[in-house]
Coordinates of C-alpha atoms and ligand atoms in Angstrom, one line a residue:
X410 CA 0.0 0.0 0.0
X411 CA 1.2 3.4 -1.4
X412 CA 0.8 6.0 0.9
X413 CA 0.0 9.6 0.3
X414 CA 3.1 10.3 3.2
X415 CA 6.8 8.7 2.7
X416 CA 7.1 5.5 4.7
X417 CA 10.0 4.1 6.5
X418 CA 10.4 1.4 9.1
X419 CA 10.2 3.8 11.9
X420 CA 8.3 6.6 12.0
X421 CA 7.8 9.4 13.9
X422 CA 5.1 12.3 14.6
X423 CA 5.3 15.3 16.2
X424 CA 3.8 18.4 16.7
X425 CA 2.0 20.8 19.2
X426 CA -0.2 19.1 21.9
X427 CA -3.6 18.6 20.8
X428 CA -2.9 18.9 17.0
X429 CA -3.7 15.1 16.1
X430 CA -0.6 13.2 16.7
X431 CA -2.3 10.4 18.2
X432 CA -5.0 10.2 15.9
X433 CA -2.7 10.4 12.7
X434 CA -0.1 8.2 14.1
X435 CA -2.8 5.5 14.3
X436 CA -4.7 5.7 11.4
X437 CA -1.5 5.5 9.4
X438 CA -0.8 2.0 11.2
X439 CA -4.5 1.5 10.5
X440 CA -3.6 2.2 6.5
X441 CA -0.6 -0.1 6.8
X442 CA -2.5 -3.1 8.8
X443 CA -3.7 -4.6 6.0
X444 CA 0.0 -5.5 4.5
X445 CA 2.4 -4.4 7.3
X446 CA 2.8 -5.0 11.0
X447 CA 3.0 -1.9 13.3
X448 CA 3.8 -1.5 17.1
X449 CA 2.5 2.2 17.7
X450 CA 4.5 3.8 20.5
X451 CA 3.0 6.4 22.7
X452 CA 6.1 8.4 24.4
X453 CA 3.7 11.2 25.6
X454 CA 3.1 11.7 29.0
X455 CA 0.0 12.4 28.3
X456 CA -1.7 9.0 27.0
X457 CA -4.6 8.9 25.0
X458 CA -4.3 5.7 22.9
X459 CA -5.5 3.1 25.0
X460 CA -8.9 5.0 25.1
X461 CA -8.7 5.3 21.1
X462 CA -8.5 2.0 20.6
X463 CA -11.0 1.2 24.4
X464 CA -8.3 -1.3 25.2
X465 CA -6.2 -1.3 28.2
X466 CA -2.6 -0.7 27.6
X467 CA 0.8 -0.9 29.3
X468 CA 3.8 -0.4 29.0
X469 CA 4.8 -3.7 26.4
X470 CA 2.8 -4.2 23.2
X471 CA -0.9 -5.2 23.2
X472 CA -2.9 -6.1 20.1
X473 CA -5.6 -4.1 19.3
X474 CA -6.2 -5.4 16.2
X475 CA -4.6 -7.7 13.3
X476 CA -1.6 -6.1 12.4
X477 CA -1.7 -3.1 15.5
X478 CA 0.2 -3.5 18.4
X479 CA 0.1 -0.2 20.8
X480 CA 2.9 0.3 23.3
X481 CA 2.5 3.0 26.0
X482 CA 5.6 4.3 27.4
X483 CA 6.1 4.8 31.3
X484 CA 7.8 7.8 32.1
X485 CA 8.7 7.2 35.6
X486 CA 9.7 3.5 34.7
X487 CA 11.8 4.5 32.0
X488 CA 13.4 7.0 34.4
X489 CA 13.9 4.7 37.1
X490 CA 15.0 2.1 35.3
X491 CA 17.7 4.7 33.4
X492 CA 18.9 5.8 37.0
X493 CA 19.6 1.9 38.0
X494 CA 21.6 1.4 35.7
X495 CA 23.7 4.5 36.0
X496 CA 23.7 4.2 39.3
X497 CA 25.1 0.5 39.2
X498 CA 27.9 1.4 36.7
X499 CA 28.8 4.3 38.8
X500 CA 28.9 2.3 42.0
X501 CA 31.4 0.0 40.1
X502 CA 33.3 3.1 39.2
X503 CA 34.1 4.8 42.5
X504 CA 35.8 3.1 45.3
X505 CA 33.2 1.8 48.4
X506 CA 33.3 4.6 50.8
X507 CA 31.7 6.9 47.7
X508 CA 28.9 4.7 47.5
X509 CA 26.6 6.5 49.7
X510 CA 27.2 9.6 47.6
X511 CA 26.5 8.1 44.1
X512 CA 23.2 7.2 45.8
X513 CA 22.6 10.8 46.8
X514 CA 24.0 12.5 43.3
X515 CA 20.9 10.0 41.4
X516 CA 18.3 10.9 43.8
X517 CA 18.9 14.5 42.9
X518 CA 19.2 14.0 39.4
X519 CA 16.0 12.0 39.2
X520 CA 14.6 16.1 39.4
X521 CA 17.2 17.6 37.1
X522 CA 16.7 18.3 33.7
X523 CA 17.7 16.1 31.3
X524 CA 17.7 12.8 33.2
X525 CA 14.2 12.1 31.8
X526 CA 14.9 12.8 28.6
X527 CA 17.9 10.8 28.4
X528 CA 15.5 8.0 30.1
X529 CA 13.1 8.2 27.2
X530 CA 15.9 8.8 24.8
X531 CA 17.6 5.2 26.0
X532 CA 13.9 3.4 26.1
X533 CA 13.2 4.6 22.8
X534 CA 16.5 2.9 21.7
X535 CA 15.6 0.1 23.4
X536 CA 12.3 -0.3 21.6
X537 CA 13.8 -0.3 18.4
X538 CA 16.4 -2.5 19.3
X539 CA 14.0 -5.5 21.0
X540 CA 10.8 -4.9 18.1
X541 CA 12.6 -3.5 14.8
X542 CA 12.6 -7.8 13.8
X543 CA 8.9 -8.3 14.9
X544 CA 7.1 -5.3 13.2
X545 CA 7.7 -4.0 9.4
X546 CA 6.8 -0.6 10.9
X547 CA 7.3 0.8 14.5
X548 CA 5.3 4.1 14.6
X549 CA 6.7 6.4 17.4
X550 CA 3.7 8.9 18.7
X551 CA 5.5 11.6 20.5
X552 CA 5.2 14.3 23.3
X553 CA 4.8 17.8 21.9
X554 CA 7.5 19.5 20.0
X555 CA 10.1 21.4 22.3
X556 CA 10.7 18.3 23.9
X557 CA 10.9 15.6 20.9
X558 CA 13.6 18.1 19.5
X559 CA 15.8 17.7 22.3
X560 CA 15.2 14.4 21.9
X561 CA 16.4 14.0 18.6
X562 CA 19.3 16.4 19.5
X563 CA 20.7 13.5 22.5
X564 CA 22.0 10.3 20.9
X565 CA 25.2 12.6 19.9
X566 CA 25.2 13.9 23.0
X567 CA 25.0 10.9 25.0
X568 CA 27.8 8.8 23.0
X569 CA 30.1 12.2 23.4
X570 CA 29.0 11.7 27.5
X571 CA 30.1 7.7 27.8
X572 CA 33.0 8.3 25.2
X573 CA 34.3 10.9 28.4
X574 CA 34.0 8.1 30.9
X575 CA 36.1 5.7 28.7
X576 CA 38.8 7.8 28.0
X577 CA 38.8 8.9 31.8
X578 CA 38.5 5.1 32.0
X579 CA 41.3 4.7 30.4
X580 CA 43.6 7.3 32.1
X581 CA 42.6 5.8 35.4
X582 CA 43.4 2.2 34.3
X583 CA 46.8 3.5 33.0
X584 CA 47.6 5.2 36.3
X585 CA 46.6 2.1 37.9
X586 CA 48.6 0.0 36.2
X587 CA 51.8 2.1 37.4
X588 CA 50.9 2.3 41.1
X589 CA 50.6 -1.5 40.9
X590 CA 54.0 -1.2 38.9
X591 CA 55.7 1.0 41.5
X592 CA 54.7 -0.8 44.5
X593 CA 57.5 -2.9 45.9
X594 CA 55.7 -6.0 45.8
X595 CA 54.1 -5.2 42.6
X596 CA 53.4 -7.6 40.2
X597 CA 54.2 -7.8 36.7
X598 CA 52.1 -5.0 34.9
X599 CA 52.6 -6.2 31.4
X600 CA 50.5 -9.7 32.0
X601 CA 46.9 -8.7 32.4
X602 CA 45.1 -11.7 33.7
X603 CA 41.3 -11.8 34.0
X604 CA 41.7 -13.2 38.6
X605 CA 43.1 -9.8 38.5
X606 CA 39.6 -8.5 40.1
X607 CA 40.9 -4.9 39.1
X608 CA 41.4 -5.8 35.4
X609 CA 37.8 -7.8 35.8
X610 CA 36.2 -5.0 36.7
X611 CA 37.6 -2.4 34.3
X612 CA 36.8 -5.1 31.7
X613 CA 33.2 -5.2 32.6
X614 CA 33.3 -1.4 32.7
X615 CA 34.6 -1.2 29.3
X616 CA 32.5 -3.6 27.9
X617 CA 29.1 -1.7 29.9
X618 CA 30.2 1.4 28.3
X619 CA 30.9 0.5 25.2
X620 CA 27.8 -1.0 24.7
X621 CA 25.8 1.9 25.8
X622 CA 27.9 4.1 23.8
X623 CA 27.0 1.4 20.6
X624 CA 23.1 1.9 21.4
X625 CA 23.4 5.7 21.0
X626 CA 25.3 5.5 17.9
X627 CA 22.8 2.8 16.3
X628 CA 20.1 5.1 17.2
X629 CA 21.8 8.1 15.9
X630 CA 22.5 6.3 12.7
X631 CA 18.9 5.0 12.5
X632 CA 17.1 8.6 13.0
X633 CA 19.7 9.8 10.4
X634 CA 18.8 7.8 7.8
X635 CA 15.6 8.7 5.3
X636 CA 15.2 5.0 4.4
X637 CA 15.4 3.5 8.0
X638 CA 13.3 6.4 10.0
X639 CA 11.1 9.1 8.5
X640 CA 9.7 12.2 11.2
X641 CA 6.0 13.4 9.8
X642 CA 5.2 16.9 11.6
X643 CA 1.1 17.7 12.4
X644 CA -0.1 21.0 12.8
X645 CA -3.1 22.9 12.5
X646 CA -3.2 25.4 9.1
X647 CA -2.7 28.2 11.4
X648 CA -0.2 31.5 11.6
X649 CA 1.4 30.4 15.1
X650 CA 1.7 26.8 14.4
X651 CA 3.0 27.5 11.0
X652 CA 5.9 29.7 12.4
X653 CA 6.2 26.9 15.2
X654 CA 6.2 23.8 12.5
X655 CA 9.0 25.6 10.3
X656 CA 11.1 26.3 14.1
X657 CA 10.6 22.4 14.7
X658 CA 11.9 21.3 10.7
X659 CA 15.0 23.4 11.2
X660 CA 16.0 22.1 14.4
X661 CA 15.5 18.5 12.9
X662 CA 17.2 19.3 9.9
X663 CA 19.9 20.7 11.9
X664 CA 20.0 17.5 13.8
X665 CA 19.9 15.6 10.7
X666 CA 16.5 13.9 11.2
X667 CA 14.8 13.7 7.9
X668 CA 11.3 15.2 7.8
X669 CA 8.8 13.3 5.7
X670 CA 5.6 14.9 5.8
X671 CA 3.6 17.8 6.7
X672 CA 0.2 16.9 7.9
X673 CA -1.8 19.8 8.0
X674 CA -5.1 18.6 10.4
X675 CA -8.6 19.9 11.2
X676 CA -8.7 21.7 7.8
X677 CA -12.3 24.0 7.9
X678 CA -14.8 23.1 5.1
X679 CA -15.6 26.0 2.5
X680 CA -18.4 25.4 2.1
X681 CA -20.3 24.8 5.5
X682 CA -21.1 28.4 6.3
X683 CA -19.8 31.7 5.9
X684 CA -18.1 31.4 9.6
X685 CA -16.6 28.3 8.3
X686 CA -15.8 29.6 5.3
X687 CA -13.6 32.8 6.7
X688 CA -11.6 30.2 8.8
X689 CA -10.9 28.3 5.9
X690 CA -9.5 31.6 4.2
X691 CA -7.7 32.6 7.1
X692 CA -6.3 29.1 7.0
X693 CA -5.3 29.2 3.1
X694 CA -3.3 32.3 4.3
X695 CA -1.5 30.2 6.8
X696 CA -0.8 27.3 4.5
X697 CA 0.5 29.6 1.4
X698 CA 3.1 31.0 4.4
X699 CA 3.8 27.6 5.2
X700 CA 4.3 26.5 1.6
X701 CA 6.6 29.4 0.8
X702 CA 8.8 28.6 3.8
X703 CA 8.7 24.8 3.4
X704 CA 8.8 24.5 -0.5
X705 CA 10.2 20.8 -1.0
X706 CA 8.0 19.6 1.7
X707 CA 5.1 16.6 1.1
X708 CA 1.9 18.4 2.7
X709 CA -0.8 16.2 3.5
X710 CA -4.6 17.6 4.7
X711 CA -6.7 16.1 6.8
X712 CA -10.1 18.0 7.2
X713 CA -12.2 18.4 10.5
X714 CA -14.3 16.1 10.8
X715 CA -17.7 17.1 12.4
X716 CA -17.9 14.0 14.9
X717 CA -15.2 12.2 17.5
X718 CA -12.6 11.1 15.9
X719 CA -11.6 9.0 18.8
X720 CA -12.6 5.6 18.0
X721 CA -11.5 2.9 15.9
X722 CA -14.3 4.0 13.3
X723 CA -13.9 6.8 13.0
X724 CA -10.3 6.5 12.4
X725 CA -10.6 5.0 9.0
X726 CA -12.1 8.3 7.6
X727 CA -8.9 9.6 8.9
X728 CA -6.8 6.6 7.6
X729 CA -8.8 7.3 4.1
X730 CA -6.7 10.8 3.7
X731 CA -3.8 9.2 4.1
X732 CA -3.7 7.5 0.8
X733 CA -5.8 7.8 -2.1
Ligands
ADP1335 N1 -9.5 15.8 11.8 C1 -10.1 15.9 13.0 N2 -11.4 16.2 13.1 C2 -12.0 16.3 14.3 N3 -11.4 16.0 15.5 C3 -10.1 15.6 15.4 C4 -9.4 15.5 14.2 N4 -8.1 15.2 14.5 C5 -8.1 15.0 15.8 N5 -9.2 15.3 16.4 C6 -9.5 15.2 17.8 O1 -8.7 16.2 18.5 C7 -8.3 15.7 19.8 C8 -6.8 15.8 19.9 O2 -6.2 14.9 19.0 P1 -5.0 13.9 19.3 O3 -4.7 13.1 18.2 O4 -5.2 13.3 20.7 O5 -3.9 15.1 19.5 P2 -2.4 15.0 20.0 O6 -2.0 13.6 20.1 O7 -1.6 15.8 19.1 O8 -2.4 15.7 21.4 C9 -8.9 14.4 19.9 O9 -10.0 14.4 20.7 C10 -9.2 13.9 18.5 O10 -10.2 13.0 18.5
MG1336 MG1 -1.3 12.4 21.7

C-alpha cells in the first residue's frame, strides 16, 4: 500500500499538543495493517491511545487489532530504570566509601533536567532494538515539539558523555597499572590476567560502556537515515503553528532527522457556512506561508471532521486521507 506520506520502518510524529498526533499516528498504522505490521508507540506523558483503541494498555505491546500493536511508554519506569543502571555502573566506578554519595548525586538527578529525557531517549533505543525484527513498521507517537527536539538532538550527546567516561577510563586504568608497577611487591604490569579482580572490573566497565555508547550511535545512525526512519510533523493550518512547525523542521534538519511529511489537520470546510468559510480563508493564508517557507515539503490535509474522531471508526475516515 502506497501512501500519500513517505514510509519508513520507523516513523515518527510530532507536533503541538492537541494537533492530532495520536490520531494520525494511528490511522496510518490502521492504512498499513492490512499489509504491514505496526507497534504504535505512545512516548507522551499524556496518553490517549489506549482510550482510542478502548483497550487497556501498558507499558509492552498489546494487540488491538490484526496487524496493530500499541505500546504506552512509562515515564517514571523508564526513568527509574535509566537511574539503575547508572547508578550500578557508577557504583562500580568509585571506590566503596563513595557509594553513599553516588546514591545521593541519582536521587537528585531524578529532578534535574535532562535525566528524563535521556531516560526516554535510552527506552526509545531500546524499543527499536527488541521490536525492529517483529514489526515491518514501528510508529513512534510523540510528546509535543520542544521536547521531541531535544530528543532528537541527545543520541550525539550521549555517545560524546560515555566516550568521556572511557577515555577517563582509560587514564585511570593506566595510572593504575603504574601504582601497581611502583609498589615494591608489585606484580608484573605487562601480563593482564582476568583473577586480577581490578582488570575484571575495568573489563566489565569497558564492555558496559561501550555497549551503551554502541546503542546511541545505532540510534543516531537510525534517525539519520531517510530509508530506515522518517519524522512526519502535524499541525493545524494556522499562523502560530506554522511559524512553530518551520522552528521544529529546522531544528531536525539541523539534527539531521529527515522530515517526511507535513500533515496539515482539522482543515475548515468552504463550504459549510460563511463562519466556516472565513476560517478556511484565514487558514489558506497560513498554509501559502507555510508553503513558501517549506517549499520541498510533502503536505498532507486532513479535514475536521464534524464527529469524535476518537474511535476505531472513526479513524478509518482519517486513515482514508492518508492514501488515495
Ligand atoms: N481531523 C479531525 N477532526 C476532528 N477531530 C479531530 C481531528 N483530529 C483529531 N481530532 C480530535 O482532537 C483531539 C486531539 O487529537 P490527538 O490526536 O489526541 O492530538 P495530540 O496527540 O496531538 O495531542 C482528539 O479528541 C481527537 O479525536
Ligand atoms: Mg497524543
Amino acid at each position: 500500500m502506497l501512501l500519500n506520506l513517505p514510509t519508513a520502518p520507523i516513523m515518527f510524529f510530532g507536533g503541538k499538543g492537541g494537533v492530532g498526533k495520536t490520531t494520525v499516528a494511528n490511522a496510518t498504522a490502521l492504512k498499513l495493517s492490512p499489509h504491514a505490521s505496526t507497534l504504535v508507540v505512545s512516548t507522551d506523558p499524556a496518553h490517549n491511545v489506549g482510550h482510542l483503541w478502548d483497550k487497556k494498555v501498558g507499558d509492552s505491546p498489546t494487540r488491538v487489532r490484526d496487524g496493530i500493536d500499541i505500546l504506552e511508554l512509562d515515564p517514571a519506569r523508564a526513568t527509574e530504570e535509566h537511574l539503575k543502571q547508572a547508578g550500578d555502573t557508577m557504583r562500580r566506578m568509585m571506590p566503596e566509601h563513595l557509594h553513599k554519595e553516588v546514591t545521593k548525586h541519582l536521587n537528585l538527578s531524578r529532578q534535574s533536567p535532562g535525566t528524563h529525557e535521556a531516560a526516554m531517549l535510552e527506552r526509545i533505543a531500546t524499543i527499536i532494538e527488541d521490536y525492529e525484527d517483529t514489526y515491518d513498521h514501528i510508529i513512534f507517537d510523540t510528546a509535543p515539539s520542544g521536547h521531541t527536539s531535544r530528543l532528537m538532538a541527545l543520541p550525539e550527546l550521549m555517545s560524546a558523555w560515555t566516550d568521556g567516561l572511557l577515555e577517563r577510563r582509560a587514564k585511570s586504568e593506566k595510572f593504575s597499572d603504574l601504582v601497581r608497577g611502583l609498589t615494591p611487591t608489585g606484580k608484573d604490569t605487562t601480563v593482564t590476567t582476568a583473577e586480577d579482580p581490578v582488570d575484571r572490573r575495568n573489563q566489565e566497565l569497558r564492555s558496559i560502556l561501550l555497549k551503551r555508547r554502541r546503542r546511541f550511535e545505532r540510534l543516531r545512525t537510525v534517525l539519520t537515515d531517510a530509508t530506515a526512519c522518517q519524522f512526519h510533523i502535524v499541525l493545524t493550518a494556522e499562523r502560530l503553528p506554522v511559524l512553530e512547525t518551520d522552528e521544529f523542521y529546522q531544528e531536525l534538519h539541523s539534527n539531521g532527522v529527515h522530515v517526511g511529511a507535513l500533515i496539515v489537520n482539522r482543515r475548515s470546510p468552504a463550504d459549510q457556512g460563511e463562519f466556516l468559510a472565513s476560517r478556511r480563508k484565514y487558514e489558506d493564508e497560513a498554509l501559502a506561508d507555510l508553503h513558501r517557507r517549506l517549499p520541498d515539503l510533502e503536505v498532507i490535509e486532513i479535514p475536521l471532521r464534524p464527529n469524535d474522531v476518537g474511535s476505531p471508526q472513526a479513524l478509518e475516515a482519517i486513515a482514508d486521507y492518508l492514501a488515495q
